[in-house]
Each structure stands twice: as C-alpha cells, then as structure tokens.
Tab-separated table of C-alpha atoms and ligand atoms in Angstrom:
chain	number	residue	atom	x	y	z
A	1	UNK	CA	23.334	-24.897	7.263
A	2	UNK	CA	20.566	-22.688	8.671
A	3	UNK	CA	17.402	-24.704	9.107
A	4	UNK	CA	13.930	-23.555	10.082
A	5	UNK	CA	10.783	-25.536	10.778
A	6	UNK	CA	7.461	-24.825	9.094
A	7	UNK	CA	4.209	-26.175	10.530
A	8	UNK	CA	0.968	-26.092	8.557
A	9	UNK	CA	-2.021	-26.359	10.914
A	10	UNK	CA	-5.318	-27.164	9.269
A	11	UNK	CA	-8.665	-28.330	10.614
A	12	UNK	CA	-7.737	-32.007	10.238
A	13	UNK	CA	-3.932	-32.255	9.911
A	14	UNK	CA	-0.771	-30.760	11.353
A	15	UNK	CA	2.003	-31.099	8.745
A	16	UNK	CA	5.524	-30.044	9.635
A	17	UNK	CA	8.822	-29.901	7.816
A	18	UNK	CA	12.452	-29.094	8.475
A	19	UNK	CA	13.352	-26.734	5.636
A	20	UNK	CA	16.686	-25.412	4.368
A	21	UNK	CA	17.497	-21.963	2.960
A	22	UNK	CA	16.634	-23.111	-0.588
A	23	UNK	CA	13.093	-24.081	0.377
A	24	UNK	CA	13.952	-27.785	0.277
A	25	UNK	CA	12.287	-30.054	2.814
A	26	UNK	CA	14.956	-32.011	4.695
A	27	UNK	CA	12.539	-34.018	6.868
A	28	UNK	CA	8.819	-33.997	7.532
A	29	UNK	CA	6.135	-35.372	9.797
A	30	UNK	CA	2.343	-35.410	10.147
A	31	UNK	CA	-0.251	-35.638	12.961
A	32	UNK	CA	-4.012	-35.276	13.131
A	33	UNK	CA	-5.287	-31.999	14.617
A	34	UNK	CA	-7.073	-32.150	18.006
A	35	UNK	CA	-9.166	-29.303	16.580
A	36	UNK	CA	-11.521	-28.859	19.549
A	37	UNK	CA	-8.793	-28.338	22.154
A	38	UNK	CA	-6.465	-25.322	21.713
A	39	UNK	CA	-3.988	-26.495	24.378
A	40	UNK	CA	-3.701	-29.910	22.735
A	41	UNK	CA	-3.158	-28.248	19.350
A	42	UNK	CA	-0.240	-26.319	20.879
A	43	UNK	CA	1.084	-29.557	22.411
A	44	UNK	CA	0.837	-31.359	19.061
A	45	UNK	CA	2.684	-28.496	17.343
A	46	UNK	CA	5.401	-28.635	20.021
A	47	UNK	CA	5.718	-32.411	19.548
A	48	UNK	CA	6.268	-32.208	15.790
A	49	UNK	CA	8.782	-29.381	16.266
A	50	UNK	CA	10.770	-31.367	18.851
A	51	UNK	CA	10.682	-34.445	16.659
A	52	UNK	CA	12.068	-32.571	13.641
A	53	UNK	CA	14.553	-30.459	15.608
A	54	UNK	CA	16.157	-33.493	17.218
A	55	UNK	CA	19.854	-33.536	16.273
A	56	UNK	CA	19.639	-30.318	14.217
A	57	UNK	CA	20.460	-26.671	14.759
A	58	UNK	CA	17.087	-24.937	14.252
A	59	UNK	CA	16.936	-21.156	13.958
A	60	UNK	CA	13.195	-20.457	14.204
A	61	UNK	CA	9.714	-21.853	13.666
A	62	UNK	CA	6.948	-20.595	11.364
A	63	UNK	CA	3.356	-21.654	11.989
A	64	UNK	CA	0.886	-21.460	9.100
A	65	UNK	CA	-2.544	-21.356	10.704
A	66	UNK	CA	-5.939	-21.734	9.046
A	67	UNK	CA	-7.442	-18.646	10.643
A	68	UNK	CA	-7.325	-14.874	11.058
A	69	UNK	CA	-3.889	-13.971	12.396
A	70	UNK	CA	-3.305	-10.541	13.956
A	71	UNK	CA	-0.848	-7.949	12.627
A	72	UNK	CA	1.798	-8.847	15.230
A	73	UNK	CA	1.788	-12.385	13.813
A	74	UNK	CA	1.250	-13.902	17.247
A	75	UNK	CA	-2.481	-14.273	17.962
A	76	UNK	CA	-5.035	-16.254	15.996
A	77	UNK	CA	-8.158	-14.151	16.418
A	78	UNK	CA	-10.542	-16.667	14.983
A	79	UNK	CA	-10.419	-19.926	13.037
A	80	UNK	CA	-13.488	-21.304	11.260
A	81	UNK	CA	-12.410	-24.958	11.581
A	82	UNK	CA	-10.573	-24.976	14.908
A	83	UNK	CA	-11.515	-23.887	18.430
A	84	UNK	CA	-9.086	-20.926	18.332
A	85	UNK	CA	-10.586	-17.647	19.617
A	86	UNK	CA	-8.018	-14.951	20.490
A	87	UNK	CA	-5.504	-17.774	20.801
A	88	UNK	CA	-1.986	-16.589	21.818
A	89	UNK	CA	-0.443	-19.268	19.619
A	90	UNK	CA	3.026	-17.755	19.291
A	91	UNK	CA	3.542	-17.383	23.057
A	92	UNK	CA	2.172	-20.837	23.820
A	93	UNK	CA	4.326	-22.652	21.280
A	94	UNK	CA	7.440	-20.554	21.970
A	95	UNK	CA	7.144	-21.409	25.687
A	96	UNK	CA	6.900	-25.111	24.864
A	97	UNK	CA	9.793	-25.327	22.390
A	98	UNK	CA	12.146	-22.494	23.419
A	99	UNK	CA	12.600	-21.194	19.851
A	100	UNK	CA	11.539	-17.954	18.130
A	101	UNK	CA	8.091	-18.463	16.573
A	102	UNK	CA	6.086	-16.507	13.996
A	103	UNK	CA	2.459	-17.185	13.101
A	104	UNK	CA	1.138	-16.584	9.612
A	105	UNK	CA	-2.179	-17.198	7.909
A	106	UNK	CA	-1.857	-20.513	6.036
A	107	UNK	CA	-2.913	-19.105	2.652
A	108	UNK	CA	-0.336	-16.318	3.050
A	109	UNK	CA	2.331	-18.921	3.811
A	110	UNK	CA	1.382	-20.906	0.699
A	111	UNK	CA	1.459	-17.783	-1.458
A	112	UNK	CA	4.861	-16.878	-0.099
A	113	UNK	CA	6.270	-20.324	-0.891
A	114	UNK	CA	4.927	-20.207	-4.447
A	115	UNK	CA	6.338	-16.696	-4.871
A	116	UNK	CA	9.789	-17.675	-3.658
A	117	UNK	CA	10.201	-21.264	-4.832
A	118	UNK	CA	7.218	-22.168	-6.994
A	119	UNK	CA	5.221	-20.817	-9.914
A	120	UNK	CA	5.925	-17.180	-9.006
A	121	UNK	CA	9.743	-17.342	-9.055
A	122	UNK	CA	11.119	-14.134	-10.529
A	123	UNK	CA	7.852	-12.207	-10.167
A	124	UNK	CA	7.448	-9.440	-7.597
A	125	UNK	CA	3.679	-8.776	-7.902
A	126	UNK	CA	1.662	-11.936	-7.408
A	127	UNK	CA	-1.874	-12.879	-6.479
A	128	UNK	CA	-2.223	-16.456	-5.312
A	129	UNK	CA	-5.759	-17.875	-5.429
A	130	UNK	CA	-6.212	-21.090	-3.475
A	131	UNK	CA	-9.358	-22.874	-4.535
A	132	UNK	CA	-10.571	-25.608	-2.214
A	133	UNK	CA	-13.858	-25.862	-0.348
A	134	UNK	CA	-13.722	-22.061	-0.297
A	135	UNK	CA	-11.244	-19.562	-1.717
A	136	UNK	CA	-8.155	-18.497	0.192
A	137	UNK	CA	-5.499	-16.204	-1.093
A	138	UNK	CA	-2.236	-14.445	-0.617
A	139	UNK	CA	-0.826	-11.317	-2.184
A	140	UNK	CA	2.817	-10.450	-2.770
A	141	UNK	CA	3.475	-6.836	-3.781
A	142	UNK	CA	6.922	-5.459	-4.557
A	143	UNK	CA	8.426	-8.735	-3.347
A	144	UNK	CA	6.790	-8.515	0.088
A	145	UNK	CA	3.840	-10.370	1.501
A	146	UNK	CA	0.896	-8.003	1.822
A	147	UNK	CA	-0.938	-8.493	5.133
A	148	UNK	CA	-3.018	-5.323	5.458
A	149	UNK	CA	-3.211	-3.077	8.517
A	150	UNK	CA	-4.643	-5.709	10.892
A	151	UNK	CA	-3.198	-8.824	9.312
A	152	UNK	CA	-6.537	-9.667	7.700
A	153	UNK	CA	-5.825	-8.727	4.095
A	154	UNK	CA	-6.154	-10.949	1.037
A	155	UNK	CA	-9.430	-12.585	2.116
A	156	UNK	CA	-10.430	-12.376	-1.532
A	157	UNK	CA	-12.940	-15.240	-1.305
A	158	UNK	CA	-15.286	-12.818	0.417
A	159	UNK	CA	-15.448	-10.122	-2.239
A	160	UNK	CA	-19.092	-9.771	-3.187
A	161	UNK	CA	-19.522	-10.771	-6.829
A	162	UNK	CA	-23.305	-11.226	-6.901
A	163	UNK	CA	-25.738	-8.865	-5.222
A	164	UNK	CA	-28.205	-10.694	-2.978
A	165	UNK	CA	-26.465	-13.891	-4.077
A	166	UNK	CA	-25.842	-17.194	-2.315
A	167	UNK	CA	-25.389	-17.148	1.457
A	168	UNK	CA	-21.745	-17.510	2.511
A	169	UNK	CA	-20.318	-19.075	5.672
A	170	UNK	CA	-19.093	-15.588	6.626
A	171	UNK	CA	-22.680	-14.360	6.908
A	172	UNK	CA	-22.703	-12.196	3.776
A	173	UNK	CA	-24.447	-12.873	0.483
A	174	UNK	CA	-22.873	-13.398	-2.934
A	175	UNK	CA	-19.217	-13.912	-1.925
A	176	UNK	CA	-16.765	-14.971	-4.652
A	177	UNK	CA	-16.126	-18.364	-3.040
A	178	UNK	CA	-19.817	-19.227	-3.281
A	179	UNK	CA	-19.433	-19.154	-7.100
A	180	UNK	CA	-15.870	-20.209	-7.808
A	181	UNK	CA	-14.818	-22.900	-5.319
A	182	UNK	CA	-15.066	-26.659	-4.859
A	183	UNK	CA	-18.356	-26.305	-2.996
A	184	UNK	CA	-19.687	-24.029	-5.756
A	185	UNK	CA	-18.732	-26.683	-8.307
A	186	UNK	CA	-20.765	-29.310	-6.463
A	187	UNK	CA	-23.700	-26.964	-5.916
A	188	UNK	CA	-23.749	-26.024	-9.605
A	189	UNK	CA	-23.644	-29.687	-10.672
A	190	UNK	CA	-26.456	-30.619	-8.252
A	191	UNK	CA	-28.691	-27.819	-9.531
A	192	UNK	CA	-28.219	-28.850	-13.165
A	193	UNK	CA	-28.686	-32.542	-12.348
A	194	UNK	CA	-31.927	-31.788	-10.492
A	195	UNK	CA	-33.343	-29.480	-13.185
A	196	UNK	CA	-32.068	-31.180	-16.333
A	197	UNK	CA	-31.283	-34.798	-15.415
A	198	UNK	CA	-30.745	-35.825	-19.042
A	199	UNK	CA	-27.674	-33.580	-19.233
A	200	UNK	CA	-26.304	-35.277	-16.098
A	201	UNK	CA	-26.826	-38.945	-16.979
A	202	UNK	CA	-23.234	-40.046	-16.249
A	203	UNK	CA	-22.922	-37.882	-13.168
A	204	UNK	CA	-26.192	-39.129	-11.686
A	205	UNK	CA	-25.227	-42.712	-12.333
A	206	UNK	CA	-21.938	-42.171	-10.467
A	207	UNK	CA	-23.773	-40.543	-7.558
A	208	UNK	CA	-26.302	-43.373	-7.253
A	209	UNK	CA	-29.171	-41.457	-8.860
A	210	UNK	CA	-29.719	-38.581	-6.438
A	211	UNK	CA	-28.527	-35.028	-7.241
A	212	UNK	CA	-28.076	-34.339	-3.503
A	213	UNK	CA	-25.480	-37.142	-3.281
A	214	UNK	CA	-23.182	-35.692	-5.954
A	215	UNK	CA	-19.660	-35.060	-4.605
A	216	UNK	CA	-16.703	-33.114	-5.996
A	217	UNK	CA	-14.687	-36.118	-7.125
A	218	UNK	CA	-17.673	-37.377	-9.097
A	219	UNK	CA	-18.073	-34.051	-10.862
A	220	UNK	CA	-14.425	-34.260	-11.946
A	221	UNK	CA	-14.721	-37.869	-13.049
A	222	UNK	CA	-17.992	-37.269	-14.908
A	223	UNK	CA	-16.535	-34.189	-16.636
A	224	UNK	CA	-13.639	-36.300	-17.866
A	225	UNK	CA	-16.187	-38.792	-19.207
A	226	UNK	CA	-17.882	-35.950	-21.117
A	227	UNK	CA	-20.929	-35.455	-18.896
A	228	UNK	CA	-22.580	-32.215	-19.992
A	229	UNK	CA	-23.753	-31.099	-16.540
A	230	UNK	CA	-20.325	-31.689	-14.987
A	231	UNK	CA	-18.610	-29.786	-17.808
A	232	UNK	CA	-21.058	-26.906	-17.346
A	233	UNK	CA	-20.320	-26.817	-13.609
A	234	UNK	CA	-16.578	-26.528	-14.360
A	235	UNK	CA	-17.247	-23.867	-16.996
A	236	UNK	CA	-19.215	-21.924	-14.415
A	237	UNK	CA	-16.483	-21.875	-11.754
A	238	UNK	CA	-13.942	-21.117	-14.497
A	239	UNK	CA	-16.011	-18.141	-15.569
A	240	UNK	CA	-16.330	-16.798	-12.028
A	241	UNK	CA	-12.648	-17.351	-11.262
A	242	UNK	CA	-11.643	-15.335	-14.323
A	243	UNK	CA	-14.124	-12.600	-13.459
A	244	UNK	CA	-12.861	-12.295	-9.881
A	245	UNK	CA	-9.238	-12.284	-11.016
A	246	UNK	CA	-10.015	-9.444	-13.430
A	247	UNK	CA	-11.434	-7.481	-10.483
A	248	UNK	CA	-8.266	-8.196	-8.484
A	249	UNK	CA	-6.162	-7.098	-11.477
A	250	UNK	CA	-8.088	-3.838	-11.707
A	251	UNK	CA	-6.925	-3.026	-8.178
A	252	UNK	CA	-3.514	-4.686	-7.897
A	253	UNK	CA	-2.153	-5.105	-11.459
A	254	UNK	CA	-0.127	-8.240	-10.640
A	255	UNK	CA	2.376	-9.800	-13.034
A	256	UNK	CA	0.862	-13.221	-12.472
A	257	UNK	CA	-1.889	-15.125	-10.757
A	258	UNK	CA	-1.176	-18.507	-9.246
A	259	UNK	CA	-4.034	-20.947	-9.021
A	260	UNK	CA	-3.632	-23.562	-6.281
A	261	UNK	CA	-5.677	-25.684	-3.899
A	262	UNK	CA	-7.464	-29.000	-4.330
A	263	UNK	CA	-9.718	-27.868	-7.184
A	264	UNK	CA	-6.703	-26.753	-9.248
A	265	UNK	CA	-5.742	-30.430	-9.644
A	266	UNK	CA	-8.582	-30.561	-12.190
A	267	UNK	CA	-7.447	-27.299	-13.808
A	268	UNK	CA	-7.270	-28.877	-17.269
A	269	UNK	CA	-11.090	-28.937	-17.128
A	270	UNK	CA	-11.519	-25.201	-16.596
A	271	UNK	CA	-8.284	-23.213	-16.970
A	272	UNK	CA	-9.072	-22.148	-20.552
A	273	UNK	CA	-12.375	-20.771	-19.339
A	274	UNK	CA	-10.607	-18.883	-16.526
A	275	UNK	CA	-8.202	-17.233	-18.992
A	276	UNK	CA	-10.967	-16.395	-21.467
A	277	UNK	CA	-13.217	-14.880	-18.827
A	278	UNK	CA	-10.267	-13.024	-17.242
A	279	UNK	CA	-9.165	-11.491	-20.535
A	280	UNK	CA	-12.701	-10.485	-21.438
A	281	UNK	CA	-13.436	-8.857	-18.068
A	282	UNK	CA	-10.031	-7.204	-17.627
A	283	UNK	CA	-10.324	-3.439	-17.578
A	284	UNK	CA	-8.307	-1.856	-20.390
A	285	UNK	CA	-8.152	-5.221	-22.147
A	286	UNK	CA	-6.281	-4.909	-25.453
A	287	UNK	CA	-4.290	-1.934	-24.177
A	288	UNK	CA	-2.306	-3.532	-21.368
A	289	UNK	CA	-0.180	-6.590	-20.753
A	290	UNK	CA	-2.305	-9.523	-19.612
A	291	UNK	CA	-1.111	-11.185	-16.405
A	292	UNK	CA	-0.155	-14.830	-16.642
A	293	UNK	CA	-2.428	-17.330	-14.929
A	294	UNK	CA	-0.227	-20.195	-13.733
A	295	UNK	CA	-0.799	-23.341	-11.749
A	296	UNK	CA	0.782	-23.727	-8.325
A	297	UNK	CA	3.869	-25.955	-8.335
A	298	UNK	CA	4.542	-26.871	-4.722
A	299	UNK	CA	1.371	-28.809	-3.938
A	300	UNK	CA	0.387	-29.612	-0.371
A	301	UNK	CA	3.800	-28.767	1.100
A	302	UNK	CA	3.610	-25.081	0.078
A	303	UNK	CA	2.143	-24.040	3.441
A	304	UNK	CA	4.926	-25.464	5.557
A	305	UNK	CA	7.691	-24.353	3.180
A	306	UNK	CA	6.291	-20.799	3.201
A	307	UNK	CA	5.900	-20.753	6.988
A	308	UNK	CA	9.498	-21.975	7.397
A	309	UNK	CA	10.796	-19.318	5.013
A	310	UNK	CA	8.851	-16.549	6.745
A	311	UNK	CA	10.341	-17.686	10.057
A	312	UNK	CA	13.796	-17.322	8.518
A	313	UNK	CA	12.962	-13.754	7.435
A	314	UNK	CA	11.185	-12.804	10.690
B	1	ZN	ZN1	-18.167	-14.739	2.514
C-alpha cells in the first residue's frame, strides 16, 4: 500500500496524518506550532513525520502551509500568522526527513481534498470558499488545482467588493473577507448591538452587556435563540458570500461551490441567504445552469488529506 504523509501547518497547530491512496487517514498526530521560530517549526514538522512514518513505507510528504507559497511549491514567501519570510520550507524539511516533500498553500490543499474525496467528488470545476476569521479559497479547474503564475492564485478573500470600504489586514479597503467572514459577522453584530440595543437583547446578555465583548460563538448561540441582531449579522455575511460567489461564477463558471471553514458549521443560519443572493446576482441568471453551493464534508482534516494526496501526485 502506497502511503503519503500530509502535514497541515497553521498559526497554532501542526496536524499530520498518514494517508492511503483512497484519502483515508491511517494514523494521525498533533503538536502546537512554535510560530515565532522557523527552524523550530521545521523541527516540529520533521518530528511528526518521523513519528507517523515509523514502521511504514512512506512515498512522499505534502505540507499544507498557511501562507503564500511560490510556484515551485518549495518556498513560503510570507505567512501572516507565522514568522516565515522567504522560508525554504521544502529544502529544510526534506533535509531533516530524507523524503520527497511538496509545499502547498493550506487552503489549496483543503480544496483539493474536498474535490477528490469530499463534497466535490465527480466535479471537475470547483471553487472552494473557506470561511473562518478571513476567507481562504482554492480553485480546481478541469480537474487540476489552479495555482496561478506565481503560486498566489485563489486569494479570493481580497477581491474588493466595497469601494472605500472597511480596512483589511492586507492593507487594502473593502476586501470580500471584511464583509463575509467570521470577523465580519462579529463586527456586524457589534455595530447593530451598539446602535440598536433592543434588537440585540439576548446577544448583549450573553456578552455581559457590552457590544465590544461580543464574540463569534455568542452570535451563533444568540441567532439560534432568535436574537434579531445576531440573525441580521448572519443574513449580512450570507448576502455578501452569495454576491462574491456570483462574481467568481462570472469569471470561472464552476459546477459547484464548496463552503468550508469554521463559520460554515453554522451554515444552517445563513446558507439560504447565500443561495438567494448568489442566484440574484449571478450574471445571466435564468438563462444558465446555477452552480450548486455545497457544504464541505471533510472538516478539519481536509488540509492534511489534500496535502498528502498532492504529495502522491507530485
Ligand atoms: Zn484584503
């Protein structure tokens, strides 16, 4: 049996799995990320690989990294939540473990796993939208992962959707993720709670009375309890998600969208709004097939499964 190892490296956790050719995880392990020290990150990655490889024939290793990965799939140019700057991650890890290594952007790895083994099975044109604190994404076209010329494609969270809009972490104004992510959800709820506290009675009670203390989990909980402000905040991100997906569809015409990430766990609170807004904004609506909007199926392990599969196909 040909096994590969996938490692998902985020700002707080390094999750690794030994994966077979059907995308099944045979064994897995987890460490915290020494995010401030690139050499220690490489050491930690090497440790989890050695731990999982012990007693197995391992063909290759795929690293899913939360950062901008170059087109040769070896260097992490920049990572917002780790100290990587022009980090030669592939060479470092390959030297430590003595196996072939490929590096992939983590959202690309997740998209690939969903395309192969998850919600996108059977589809060849897929846009995966990962909604967490921000928006990440991956694009599969004609059955292949689309990386762009420099490896920096599919950063869809930074499409500008509002002119002179909210300031984004990337330095631009009005990016999609400032209106359609987990942080946008919280911001929206705080604004409503501050301006119209009567609509946010349940939410404010949960947050201890202060709009500034409202957190994402509370917005979800309050929405489930029928809080008007929390429901409006979900409706707002649902609207913006659908709008952005319609823009993506205008360019890419995918067969399906896959919605993943932490915020998608509360999808029942906004998915109808996403579909409604998508259908309304879709160019040529009424005269074209409407792409399916599906929920991701593989959960938190998608990143490592995708990285392992990409290593197999290196
Ligand atoms: Zn941005």
